[in-house]
Short mmCIF file of C-alpha atoms in Angstrom, two decimals:
data_model
loop_
_atom_site.label_atom_id
_atom_site.label_comp_id
_atom_site.label_asym_id
_atom_site.label_seq_id
_atom_site.Cartn_x
_atom_site.Cartn_y
_atom_site.Cartn_z
CA UNK P 1 -134.21 153.16 -54.96
CA UNK P 2 -131.42 153.50 -52.42
CA UNK P 3 -128.90 150.68 -52.18
CA UNK P 4 -125.36 150.07 -51.05
CA UNK P 5 -122.37 150.25 -53.36
CA UNK P 6 -121.02 146.89 -54.54
CA UNK P 7 -117.24 146.92 -54.46
CA UNK P 8 -114.81 144.87 -56.49
CA UNK P 9 -111.98 146.14 -54.33
CA UNK P 10 -110.65 149.54 -53.42
CA UNK P 11 -108.97 150.00 -56.80
CA UNK P 12 -105.51 151.12 -55.67
CA UNK P 13 -106.88 153.67 -53.23
CA UNK P 14 -106.21 151.45 -50.23
CA UNK P 15 -103.33 148.98 -50.20
CA UNK P 16 -104.61 145.42 -50.43
CA UNK P 17 -102.02 144.24 -47.91
CA UNK P 18 -102.29 145.63 -44.34
CA UNK P 19 -98.50 145.37 -44.14
CA UNK P 20 -98.18 147.97 -46.92
CA UNK P 21 -100.59 150.35 -45.20
CA UNK P 22 -98.68 149.97 -41.92
CA UNK P 23 -95.29 150.41 -43.61
CA UNK P 24 -96.42 153.60 -45.34
CA UNK P 25 -97.76 155.15 -42.12
CA UNK P 26 -94.75 154.02 -40.05
CA UNK P 27 -92.25 155.38 -42.59
CA UNK P 28 -94.15 158.66 -42.85
CA UNK P 29 -94.25 159.07 -39.06
CA UNK P 30 -90.49 158.43 -38.85
CA UNK P 31 -89.82 160.98 -41.59
CA UNK P 32 -91.90 163.54 -39.74
CA UNK P 33 -89.97 162.88 -36.52
CA UNK P 34 -86.64 163.34 -38.28
CA UNK P 35 -87.86 166.53 -39.92
CA UNK P 36 -89.15 168.00 -36.65
CA UNK P 37 -85.77 167.32 -35.05
CA UNK P 38 -84.16 169.54 -37.68
CA UNK P 39 -86.83 172.23 -37.94
CA UNK P 40 -89.88 173.30 -35.96
CA UNK P 41 -91.22 175.30 -38.90
CA UNK P 42 -93.89 173.89 -41.17
CA UNK P 43 -93.74 174.07 -44.95
CA UNK P 44 -95.34 177.44 -45.93
CA UNK P 45 -98.41 175.84 -47.52
CA UNK P 46 -98.92 173.56 -44.51
CA UNK P 47 -98.48 176.49 -42.11
CA UNK P 48 -101.13 178.48 -44.02
CA UNK P 49 -103.54 175.51 -43.84
CA UNK P 50 -102.90 175.17 -40.09
CA UNK P 51 -103.47 178.87 -39.47
CA UNK P 52 -106.74 178.79 -41.41
CA UNK P 53 -108.06 175.93 -39.29
CA UNK P 54 -106.77 177.15 -35.94
CA UNK P 55 -107.98 180.68 -36.65
CA UNK P 56 -111.58 179.54 -37.05
CA UNK P 57 -113.21 178.52 -33.75
CA UNK P 58 -115.74 176.24 -35.45
CA UNK P 59 -113.19 174.37 -37.56
CA UNK P 60 -110.77 174.10 -34.64
CA UNK P 61 -113.51 172.66 -32.41
CA UNK P 62 -114.61 170.18 -35.07
CA UNK P 63 -111.04 168.99 -35.62
CA UNK P 64 -110.70 168.46 -31.86
CA UNK P 65 -113.85 166.32 -32.01
CA UNK P 66 -112.52 164.36 -34.99
CA UNK P 67 -109.55 163.16 -32.93
CA UNK P 68 -111.86 162.20 -30.08
CA UNK P 69 -114.22 160.25 -32.37
CA UNK P 70 -111.74 158.54 -34.70
CA UNK P 71 -111.20 154.77 -34.55
CA UNK P 72 -108.42 153.62 -32.26
CA UNK P 73 -106.49 152.26 -35.25
CA UNK P 74 -105.77 155.83 -36.32
CA UNK P 75 -102.05 156.74 -36.13
CA UNK P 76 -102.48 160.51 -36.53
CA UNK P 77 -102.49 161.62 -32.91
CA UNK P 78 -103.58 165.27 -33.13
CA UNK P 79 -103.79 168.26 -35.45
CA UNK P 80 -100.15 169.24 -35.04
CA UNK P 81 -99.14 165.68 -35.89
CA UNK P 82 -101.32 165.84 -39.01
CA UNK P 83 -99.50 169.00 -40.10
CA UNK P 84 -96.11 167.35 -39.59
CA UNK P 85 -97.15 164.44 -41.83
CA UNK P 86 -98.38 166.85 -44.51
CA UNK P 87 -94.98 168.60 -44.34
CA UNK P 88 -93.36 165.40 -45.58
CA UNK P 89 -95.92 164.52 -48.24
CA UNK P 90 -96.13 167.81 -50.15
CA UNK P 91 -92.41 167.96 -50.95
CA UNK P 92 -92.27 164.50 -52.53
CA UNK P 93 -94.11 162.62 -55.26
CA UNK P 94 -96.22 159.51 -54.62
CA UNK P 95 -94.13 156.37 -54.54
CA UNK P 96 -94.28 152.62 -54.38
CA UNK P 97 -94.24 151.16 -50.87
CA UNK P 98 -92.39 147.93 -50.14
CA UNK P 99 -92.89 145.73 -47.05
CA UNK P 100 -92.63 142.15 -45.83
CA UNK P 101 -95.78 140.09 -45.26
CA UNK P 102 -96.43 137.61 -42.46
CA UNK P 103 -94.75 134.85 -44.46
CA UNK P 104 -91.58 136.84 -45.00
CA UNK P 105 -92.34 137.63 -48.64
CA UNK P 106 -91.39 141.04 -50.01
CA UNK P 107 -94.50 142.77 -51.33
CA UNK P 108 -95.11 146.16 -52.90
CA UNK P 109 -98.05 148.39 -53.83
CA UNK P 110 -98.44 151.92 -55.18
CA UNK P 111 -99.30 154.73 -52.77
CA UNK P 112 -100.94 156.94 -55.35
CA UNK P 113 -102.97 159.04 -52.90
CA UNK P 114 -100.82 159.50 -49.77
CA UNK P 115 -102.78 162.42 -48.29
CA UNK P 116 -105.96 160.39 -48.53
CA UNK P 117 -104.38 157.63 -46.46
CA UNK P 118 -103.74 159.94 -43.52
CA UNK P 119 -107.23 161.44 -43.79
CA UNK P 120 -108.87 158.03 -44.30
CA UNK P 121 -109.88 157.15 -40.74
CA UNK P 122 -110.25 160.79 -39.70
CA UNK P 123 -112.89 161.30 -42.39
CA UNK P 124 -115.03 158.43 -41.11
CA UNK P 125 -116.35 160.41 -38.13
CA UNK P 126 -119.44 162.50 -37.50
CA UNK P 127 -117.35 165.61 -36.81
CA UNK P 128 -115.45 165.22 -40.09
CA UNK P 129 -118.73 164.88 -41.96
CA UNK P 130 -119.54 168.42 -40.82
CA UNK P 131 -116.00 169.82 -41.05
CA UNK P 132 -114.94 168.37 -44.39
CA UNK P 133 -118.02 169.77 -46.14
CA UNK P 134 -117.42 173.35 -44.92
CA UNK P 135 -116.53 175.83 -47.66
CA UNK P 136 -113.88 177.43 -45.46
CA UNK P 137 -112.20 174.08 -44.82
CA UNK P 138 -112.16 173.12 -48.49
CA UNK P 139 -110.90 176.56 -49.50
CA UNK P 140 -107.92 176.13 -47.16
CA UNK P 141 -107.36 172.54 -48.26
CA UNK P 142 -107.57 173.48 -51.95
CA UNK P 143 -104.73 175.97 -51.48
CA UNK P 144 -102.61 173.24 -49.89
CA UNK P 145 -103.39 170.71 -52.62
CA UNK P 146 -102.72 173.22 -55.38
CA UNK P 147 -99.32 173.94 -53.83
CA UNK P 148 -98.49 170.23 -53.92
CA UNK P 149 -99.87 170.04 -57.47
CA UNK P 150 -97.54 172.84 -58.50
CA UNK P 151 -94.61 170.85 -57.13
CA UNK P 152 -95.74 167.75 -59.06
CA UNK P 153 -95.58 169.77 -62.28
CA UNK P 154 -91.97 170.85 -61.68
CA UNK P 155 -88.71 169.15 -62.68
CA UNK P 156 -87.50 167.07 -59.78
CA UNK P 157 -90.94 165.69 -58.97
CA UNK P 158 -90.08 162.62 -61.05
CA UNK P 159 -87.62 161.08 -58.59
CA UNK P 160 -89.99 158.21 -57.75
CA UNK P 161 -90.19 157.30 -61.45
CA UNK P 162 -87.37 154.76 -61.42
CA UNK P 163 -86.70 151.02 -61.56
CA UNK P 164 -85.87 150.48 -57.88
CA UNK P 165 -88.17 148.45 -55.62
CA UNK P 166 -89.85 151.69 -54.53
CA UNK P 167 -90.05 153.11 -58.03
CA UNK P 168 -93.06 153.11 -60.31
CA UNK P 169 -91.06 151.30 -62.99
CA UNK P 170 -89.62 148.67 -60.67
CA UNK P 171 -90.76 145.07 -61.05
CA UNK P 172 -93.78 145.39 -58.76
CA UNK P 173 -94.60 148.91 -59.97
CA UNK P 174 -94.72 148.07 -63.64
CA UNK P 175 -96.86 145.03 -62.87
CA UNK P 176 -99.47 147.30 -61.25
CA UNK P 177 -99.33 149.79 -64.11
CA UNK P 178 -99.94 146.99 -66.62
CA UNK P 179 -102.78 145.29 -64.69
CA UNK P 180 -105.51 146.35 -67.15
CA UNK P 181 -103.47 146.80 -70.32
CA UNK P 182 -104.25 143.37 -71.78
CA UNK P 183 -101.47 141.95 -73.94
CA UNK P 184 -99.67 145.29 -74.26
CA UNK P 185 -96.81 146.66 -72.19
CA UNK P 186 -96.74 150.10 -70.57
CA UNK P 187 -94.44 151.37 -73.33
CA UNK P 188 -96.66 149.94 -76.07
CA UNK P 189 -99.74 151.55 -74.52
CA UNK P 190 -98.50 155.01 -73.50
CA UNK P 191 -96.42 157.70 -75.13
CA UNK P 192 -93.10 157.67 -73.29
CA UNK P 193 -90.58 160.42 -74.16
CA UNK P 194 -87.66 157.97 -73.72
CA UNK P 195 -88.48 154.29 -73.32
CA UNK P 196 -84.84 153.46 -72.52
CA UNK P 197 -84.64 155.76 -69.47
CA UNK P 198 -85.46 154.60 -65.95
CA UNK P 199 -88.13 157.31 -65.73
CA UNK P 200 -89.29 156.61 -69.30
CA UNK P 201 -88.45 160.23 -70.09
CA UNK P 202 -91.20 161.78 -67.94
CA UNK P 203 -89.67 164.97 -66.57
CA UNK P 204 -92.39 165.55 -63.95
CA UNK P 205 -94.76 163.43 -61.89
CA UNK P 206 -97.77 165.08 -63.52
CA UNK P 207 -96.51 164.29 -67.01
CA UNK P 208 -96.45 160.64 -65.98
CA UNK P 209 -99.83 160.78 -64.26
CA UNK P 210 -101.67 162.50 -67.14
CA UNK P 211 -99.82 160.47 -69.81
CA UNK P 212 -101.40 160.04 -73.24
CA UNK P 213 -102.00 156.87 -75.22
CA UNK P 214 -99.90 155.84 -78.18
CA UNK P 215 -101.57 156.56 -81.51
CA UNK P 216 -103.95 153.73 -82.36
CA UNK P 217 -104.38 152.54 -78.76
CA UNK P 218 -108.02 152.26 -77.60
CA UNK P 219 -109.56 152.87 -81.03
CA UNK P 220 -113.24 153.59 -81.48
CA UNK P 221 -114.88 150.53 -83.00
CA UNK P 222 -117.89 151.05 -85.25
CA UNK P 223 -119.84 148.95 -87.71
CA UNK P 224 -122.31 151.32 -89.26
CA UNK P 225 -124.68 152.34 -86.48
CA UNK P 226 -125.09 148.86 -85.05
CA UNK P 227 -123.68 147.14 -81.97
CA UNK P 228 -120.44 145.23 -82.32
CA UNK P 229 -119.33 142.12 -80.52
CA UNK P 230 -116.95 143.18 -77.76
CA UNK P 231 -115.14 141.02 -75.16
CA UNK P 232 -117.91 138.93 -73.63
CA UNK P 233 -120.42 140.04 -76.25
CA UNK P 234 -122.81 142.96 -76.52
CA UNK P 235 -126.30 141.74 -77.30
CA UNK P 236 -128.74 144.47 -78.11
CA UNK P 237 -132.05 144.30 -76.32
CA UNK P 238 -133.23 147.40 -78.12
CA UNK P 239 -135.24 148.31 -81.17
CA UNK P 240 -134.17 149.38 -84.65
CA UNK P 241 -131.03 151.48 -85.22
CA UNK P 242 -129.56 151.77 -81.72
CA UNK P 243 -126.65 154.17 -81.11
CA UNK P 244 -123.40 152.97 -79.58
CA UNK P 245 -122.34 154.51 -76.25
CA UNK P 246 -118.63 154.47 -75.47
CA UNK P 247 -116.77 154.44 -72.18
CA UNK P 248 -115.57 157.97 -71.34
CA UNK P 249 -112.82 156.79 -68.98
CA UNK P 250 -110.60 153.82 -68.23
CA UNK P 251 -112.52 152.80 -65.15
CA UNK P 252 -114.37 150.28 -62.98
CA UNK P 253 -118.18 150.28 -63.01
CA UNK P 254 -119.73 151.44 -59.72
CA UNK P 255 -123.42 151.36 -60.59
CA UNK P 256 -126.14 152.05 -63.12
CA UNK P 257 -129.40 153.63 -61.96
CA UNK P 258 -132.52 154.37 -63.98
CA UNK P 259 -135.52 156.64 -63.52
CA UNK P 260 -133.51 159.07 -61.38
CA UNK P 261 -135.38 161.91 -59.75
CA UNK P 262 -134.70 165.59 -59.24
CA UNK P 263 -134.88 165.08 -55.46
CA UNK P 264 -134.75 161.45 -54.43
CA UNK P 265 -132.99 158.87 -52.25
CA UNK P 266 -131.25 157.13 -55.10
CA UNK P 267 -127.66 156.93 -53.92
CA UNK P 268 -126.61 155.68 -50.51
CA UNK P 269 -127.98 154.86 -47.07
CA UNK P 270 -131.29 156.68 -47.28
CA UNK P 271 -129.74 160.13 -47.72
CA UNK P 272 -131.61 162.69 -49.82
CA UNK P 273 -129.39 162.99 -52.90
CA UNK P 274 -130.60 164.25 -56.23
CA UNK P 275 -129.91 165.29 -59.79
CA UNK P 276 -130.41 168.82 -58.53
CA UNK P 277 -127.33 168.49 -56.32
CA UNK P 278 -125.27 166.52 -58.83
CA UNK P 279 -125.85 169.17 -61.48
CA UNK P 280 -124.83 172.09 -59.26
CA UNK P 281 -128.35 172.95 -58.12
CA UNK P 282 -129.58 173.78 -61.58
CA UNK P 283 -133.36 173.52 -61.81
CA UNK P 284 -133.13 173.54 -65.61
CA UNK P 285 -130.74 170.60 -65.91
CA UNK P 286 -132.32 168.64 -63.05
CA UNK P 287 -135.65 168.86 -64.87
CA UNK P 288 -134.05 167.95 -68.21
CA UNK P 289 -132.55 164.72 -66.83
CA UNK P 290 -135.39 163.75 -64.49
CA UNK P 291 -136.43 160.17 -65.21
CA UNK P 292 -133.14 159.43 -66.95
CA UNK P 293 -130.20 157.11 -66.31
CA UNK P 294 -126.92 157.52 -64.43
CA UNK P 295 -123.90 155.34 -65.20
CA UNK P 296 -120.99 155.75 -62.75
CA UNK P 297 -117.47 154.30 -62.75
CA UNK P 298 -114.27 155.12 -60.86
CA UNK P 299 -110.62 155.36 -61.82
CA UNK P 300 -107.79 153.93 -59.77
CA UNK P 301 -104.53 155.88 -59.30
CA UNK P 302 -102.82 153.64 -61.91
CA UNK P 303 -105.50 154.07 -64.59
CA UNK P 304 -105.34 156.37 -67.61
CA UNK P 305 -106.71 159.73 -66.41
CA UNK P 306 -107.99 161.48 -69.52
CA UNK P 307 -111.67 161.70 -70.45
CA UNK P 308 -113.11 161.05 -73.91
CA UNK P 309 -116.48 161.82 -75.41
CA UNK P 310 -118.91 158.87 -75.26
CA UNK P 311 -121.00 160.20 -78.18
CA UNK P 312 -121.03 162.41 -81.26
CA UNK P 313 -122.39 165.88 -80.58
CA UNK P 314 -121.67 169.51 -79.66
CA UNK P 315 -120.49 170.87 -76.32
CA UNK P 316 -123.30 173.14 -75.13
CA UNK P 317 -122.21 173.96 -71.58
CA UNK P 318 -119.29 173.47 -69.18
CA UNK P 319 -119.66 174.02 -65.44
CA UNK P 320 -116.76 173.74 -62.98
CA UNK P 321 -117.95 173.11 -59.42
CA UNK P 322 -115.81 173.72 -56.35
CA UNK P 323 -116.55 171.02 -53.83
CA UNK P 324 -115.11 168.79 -51.15
CA UNK P 325 -111.97 166.63 -51.22
CA UNK P 326 -112.21 164.20 -48.29
CA UNK P 327 -115.86 164.37 -47.20
CA UNK P 328 -117.45 160.93 -46.85
CA UNK P 329 -120.60 159.35 -45.48
CA UNK P 330 -119.51 158.05 -42.05
CA UNK P 331 -120.37 154.38 -41.66
CA UNK P 332 -119.90 151.41 -39.37
CA UNK P 333 -117.13 150.03 -41.54
CA UNK P 334 -116.93 147.51 -44.34
CA UNK P 335 -120.01 145.39 -44.92
CA UNK P 336 -120.08 141.63 -44.64
CA UNK P 337 -118.65 140.20 -47.85
CA UNK P 338 -116.45 143.22 -48.60
CA UNK P 339 -113.86 142.04 -51.17
CA UNK P 340 -110.84 143.49 -49.38
CA UNK P 341 -111.65 144.39 -45.79
CA UNK P 342 -113.03 142.43 -42.83
CA UNK P 343 -116.53 143.28 -41.71
CA UNK P 344 -116.55 146.46 -39.62
CA UNK P 345 -113.13 147.71 -40.76
CA UNK P 346 -113.47 151.53 -40.81
CA UNK P 347 -110.87 152.11 -43.54
CA UNK P 348 -112.03 153.09 -47.03
CA UNK P 349 -115.20 155.07 -46.27
CA UNK P 350 -114.37 157.44 -49.15
CA UNK P 351 -114.52 154.55 -51.61
CA UNK P 352 -117.74 153.24 -50.10
CA UNK P 353 -119.12 156.78 -50.54
CA UNK P 354 -118.36 156.96 -54.29
CA UNK P 355 -121.87 157.95 -55.46
CA UNK P 356 -122.13 160.53 -52.65
CA UNK P 357 -119.11 162.27 -54.18
CA UNK P 358 -121.09 163.13 -57.31
CA UNK P 359 -122.99 165.70 -55.26
CA UNK P 360 -120.27 166.86 -52.86
CA UNK P 361 -116.82 166.58 -54.47
CA UNK P 362 -115.04 169.04 -56.73
CA UNK P 363 -116.24 168.22 -60.24
CA UNK P 364 -116.80 169.39 -63.79
CA UNK P 365 -120.04 169.04 -65.78
CA UNK P 366 -119.77 168.83 -69.57
CA UNK P 367 -123.07 168.87 -71.47
CA UNK P 368 -123.09 167.34 -74.95
CA UNK P 369 -126.02 167.73 -77.35
CA UNK P 370 -126.49 165.13 -80.05
CA UNK P 371 -128.65 165.45 -83.15
CA UNK P 372 -129.29 161.73 -82.71
CA UNK P 373 -132.87 161.26 -81.45
CA UNK P 374 -131.66 158.28 -79.40
CA UNK P 375 -129.56 160.57 -77.21
CA UNK P 376 -130.50 164.25 -77.27
CA UNK P 377 -128.51 166.01 -74.52
CA UNK P 378 -126.36 164.08 -72.05
CA UNK P 379 -123.92 165.12 -69.32
CA UNK P 380 -120.43 163.89 -68.48
CA UNK P 381 -119.45 164.48 -64.83
CA UNK P 382 -115.76 164.30 -63.94
CA UNK P 383 -115.45 163.92 -60.17
CA UNK P 384 -112.19 164.89 -58.47
CA UNK P 385 -111.58 162.71 -55.41
CA UNK P 386 -109.13 163.24 -52.55
CA UNK P 387 -105.96 164.98 -53.72
CA UNK P 388 -107.27 165.55 -57.23
CA UNK P 389 -107.26 169.34 -57.06
CA UNK P 390 -107.57 169.94 -60.80
CA UNK P 391 -110.17 168.83 -63.34
CA UNK P 392 -108.76 170.23 -66.59
CA UNK P 393 -111.19 170.70 -69.48
CA UNK P 394 -109.70 170.61 -72.98
CA UNK P 395 -112.85 171.33 -75.03
CA UNK P 396 -114.86 174.54 -75.43
CA UNK P 397 -118.53 175.44 -75.67
CA UNK P 398 -119.71 175.13 -79.25
CA UNK P 399 -117.05 172.57 -80.16
CA UNK P 400 -118.14 169.53 -82.15
CA UNK P 401 -116.93 166.21 -80.75
CA UNK P 402 -116.86 162.66 -82.02
CA UNK P 403 -116.82 159.47 -79.96
CA UNK P 404 -113.29 159.32 -78.53
CA UNK P 405 -112.57 163.07 -78.68
CA UNK P 406 -110.59 164.08 -75.60
CA UNK P 407 -112.70 166.17 -73.20
CA UNK P 408 -110.16 166.78 -70.45
CA UNK P 409 -108.18 165.09 -67.68
CA UNK P 410 -107.65 164.64 -63.97
CA UNK P 411 -104.45 165.55 -62.15
CA UNK P 412 -102.77 164.30 -58.96
CA UNK P 413 -104.74 161.35 -57.63
CA UNK P 414 -107.79 159.17 -58.16
CA UNK P 415 -111.19 160.08 -59.48
CA UNK P 416 -114.67 159.02 -60.53
CA UNK P 417 -117.03 159.93 -63.34
CA UNK P 418 -120.67 159.62 -64.36
CA UNK P 419 -122.67 159.72 -67.58
CA UNK P 420 -126.17 161.14 -67.21
CA UNK P 421 -128.77 160.45 -69.89
CA UNK P 422 -132.16 162.15 -70.22
CA UNK P 423 -135.51 160.42 -69.82
CA UNK P 424 -135.79 160.30 -73.62
CA UNK P 425 -132.86 157.87 -73.81
CA UNK P 426 -133.17 154.17 -73.09
CA UNK P 427 -129.65 153.03 -72.15
CA UNK P 428 -128.97 149.30 -72.54
CA UNK P 429 -125.62 148.30 -71.06
CA UNK P 430 -123.62 145.47 -72.59
CA UNK P 431 -123.91 142.04 -71.01
CA UNK P 432 -120.47 142.32 -69.34
CA UNK P 433 -120.98 145.87 -68.08
CA UNK P 434 -121.70 145.07 -64.47
CA UNK P 435 -120.75 146.59 -61.14
CA UNK P 436 -117.09 145.82 -60.49
CA UNK P 437 -116.16 145.37 -64.17
CA UNK P 438 -113.09 147.27 -65.37
CA UNK P 439 -113.65 148.75 -68.85
CA UNK P 440 -111.33 150.43 -71.32
CA UNK P 441 -111.91 153.99 -72.44
CA UNK P 442 -113.48 154.18 -75.93
CA UNK P 443 -114.86 150.64 -75.61
CA UNK P 444 -118.58 150.05 -76.14
CA UNK P 445 -120.47 150.02 -72.83
CA UNK P 446 -123.94 149.77 -74.34
CA UNK P 447 -126.43 151.21 -76.79
CA UNK P 448 -129.04 153.94 -76.65
CA UNK P 449 -132.49 153.97 -78.18
CA UNK P 450 -135.21 156.60 -78.17
CA UNK P 451 -137.72 156.02 -75.41
CA UNK P 452 -141.19 156.26 -76.83
CA UNK P 453 -143.69 158.62 -75.13
CA UNK P 454 -140.89 160.24 -73.09
CA UNK P 455 -141.83 163.83 -73.81
#
């Protein structure tokens, strides 16, 4: 049941315009050169990361191999150069990058995950596949990311929240932020402490990133216990009294897979991935969800980053899993027909490895038990990707939740999520819920019915 991931684009993770990517890297390299001219000392968190890698013979050797194997388009020349680039990133907040295209037009795109961009090509190597999955490597990287996350929660981290060309509320920036907001503006959609201020009143970068909706935005729509007509229509192909399933995140559909196995090749490229690995190697939960359905969707850096319950039920278990941040499945580059990249382009392997991240990346598992026979127990998986070093849970075991109840949120980057249903649940997605479709949180993504003879 293995198949490749269908992409609708790289969702703000990679700049659509090569000129933006080049401008970001060029500007970062120049900043690093200027910094090194003034000081030969690394930022403390970067120095600690460097010492951890260089002090481990295996990690040091693997990093040496990464630089030998990486595609020639890579602009990070060696490990010391990588550290100098990190020095510049972790003392600033993500910003909007502006450049000029081949026709002389001024263009701009958000750089929401700057560390990912310098790891992008490095990660798409055989050596990085081994290195970036090592516990010691991710322990050192987590400390670095948490240091940057601490900065992004402090006053002064909001300097890129402004109305200049390189600000998130400049003309190009606000256009990106409003891409999926429908007829509503940013201010109409999100709670802004001061809508008249250039920074909209957000005192830190993290406050902006984890912003909440205005009251009444993204309401739960119900008509008894029956499907409703949503944009494009939702036509039930189920039996009597189906239960509505709601989108847990503002996100773009990656894939839907049924009859998943405890140990099976159901994700990417013939690799042996399984429910057992997704669910933190729990035999109990892998058995519970064997034969069930997995719905996965990813969030771009400009999306809303809070999670909401897709069903009514009770939180029965919460498991936080330490995992990887930049590990990918190395590949030969973009496939023919890729929506953004030419065939063979090695950029973006992390995005092409989205389903792989459900078994490798840092993540949180939230189990919800419903008294509804159509659902039983299901699992929400919040997957931290790249510089997302925090998956914050805001519910507790034993807490009752309704559709739309906030479960938690991501911080500092992009992310993915999955809904896992047991074999007793027949999940019927709505007609417009297809791979590549962007869906609003709390909107209906389908209905669930009880699968007969599933015991």
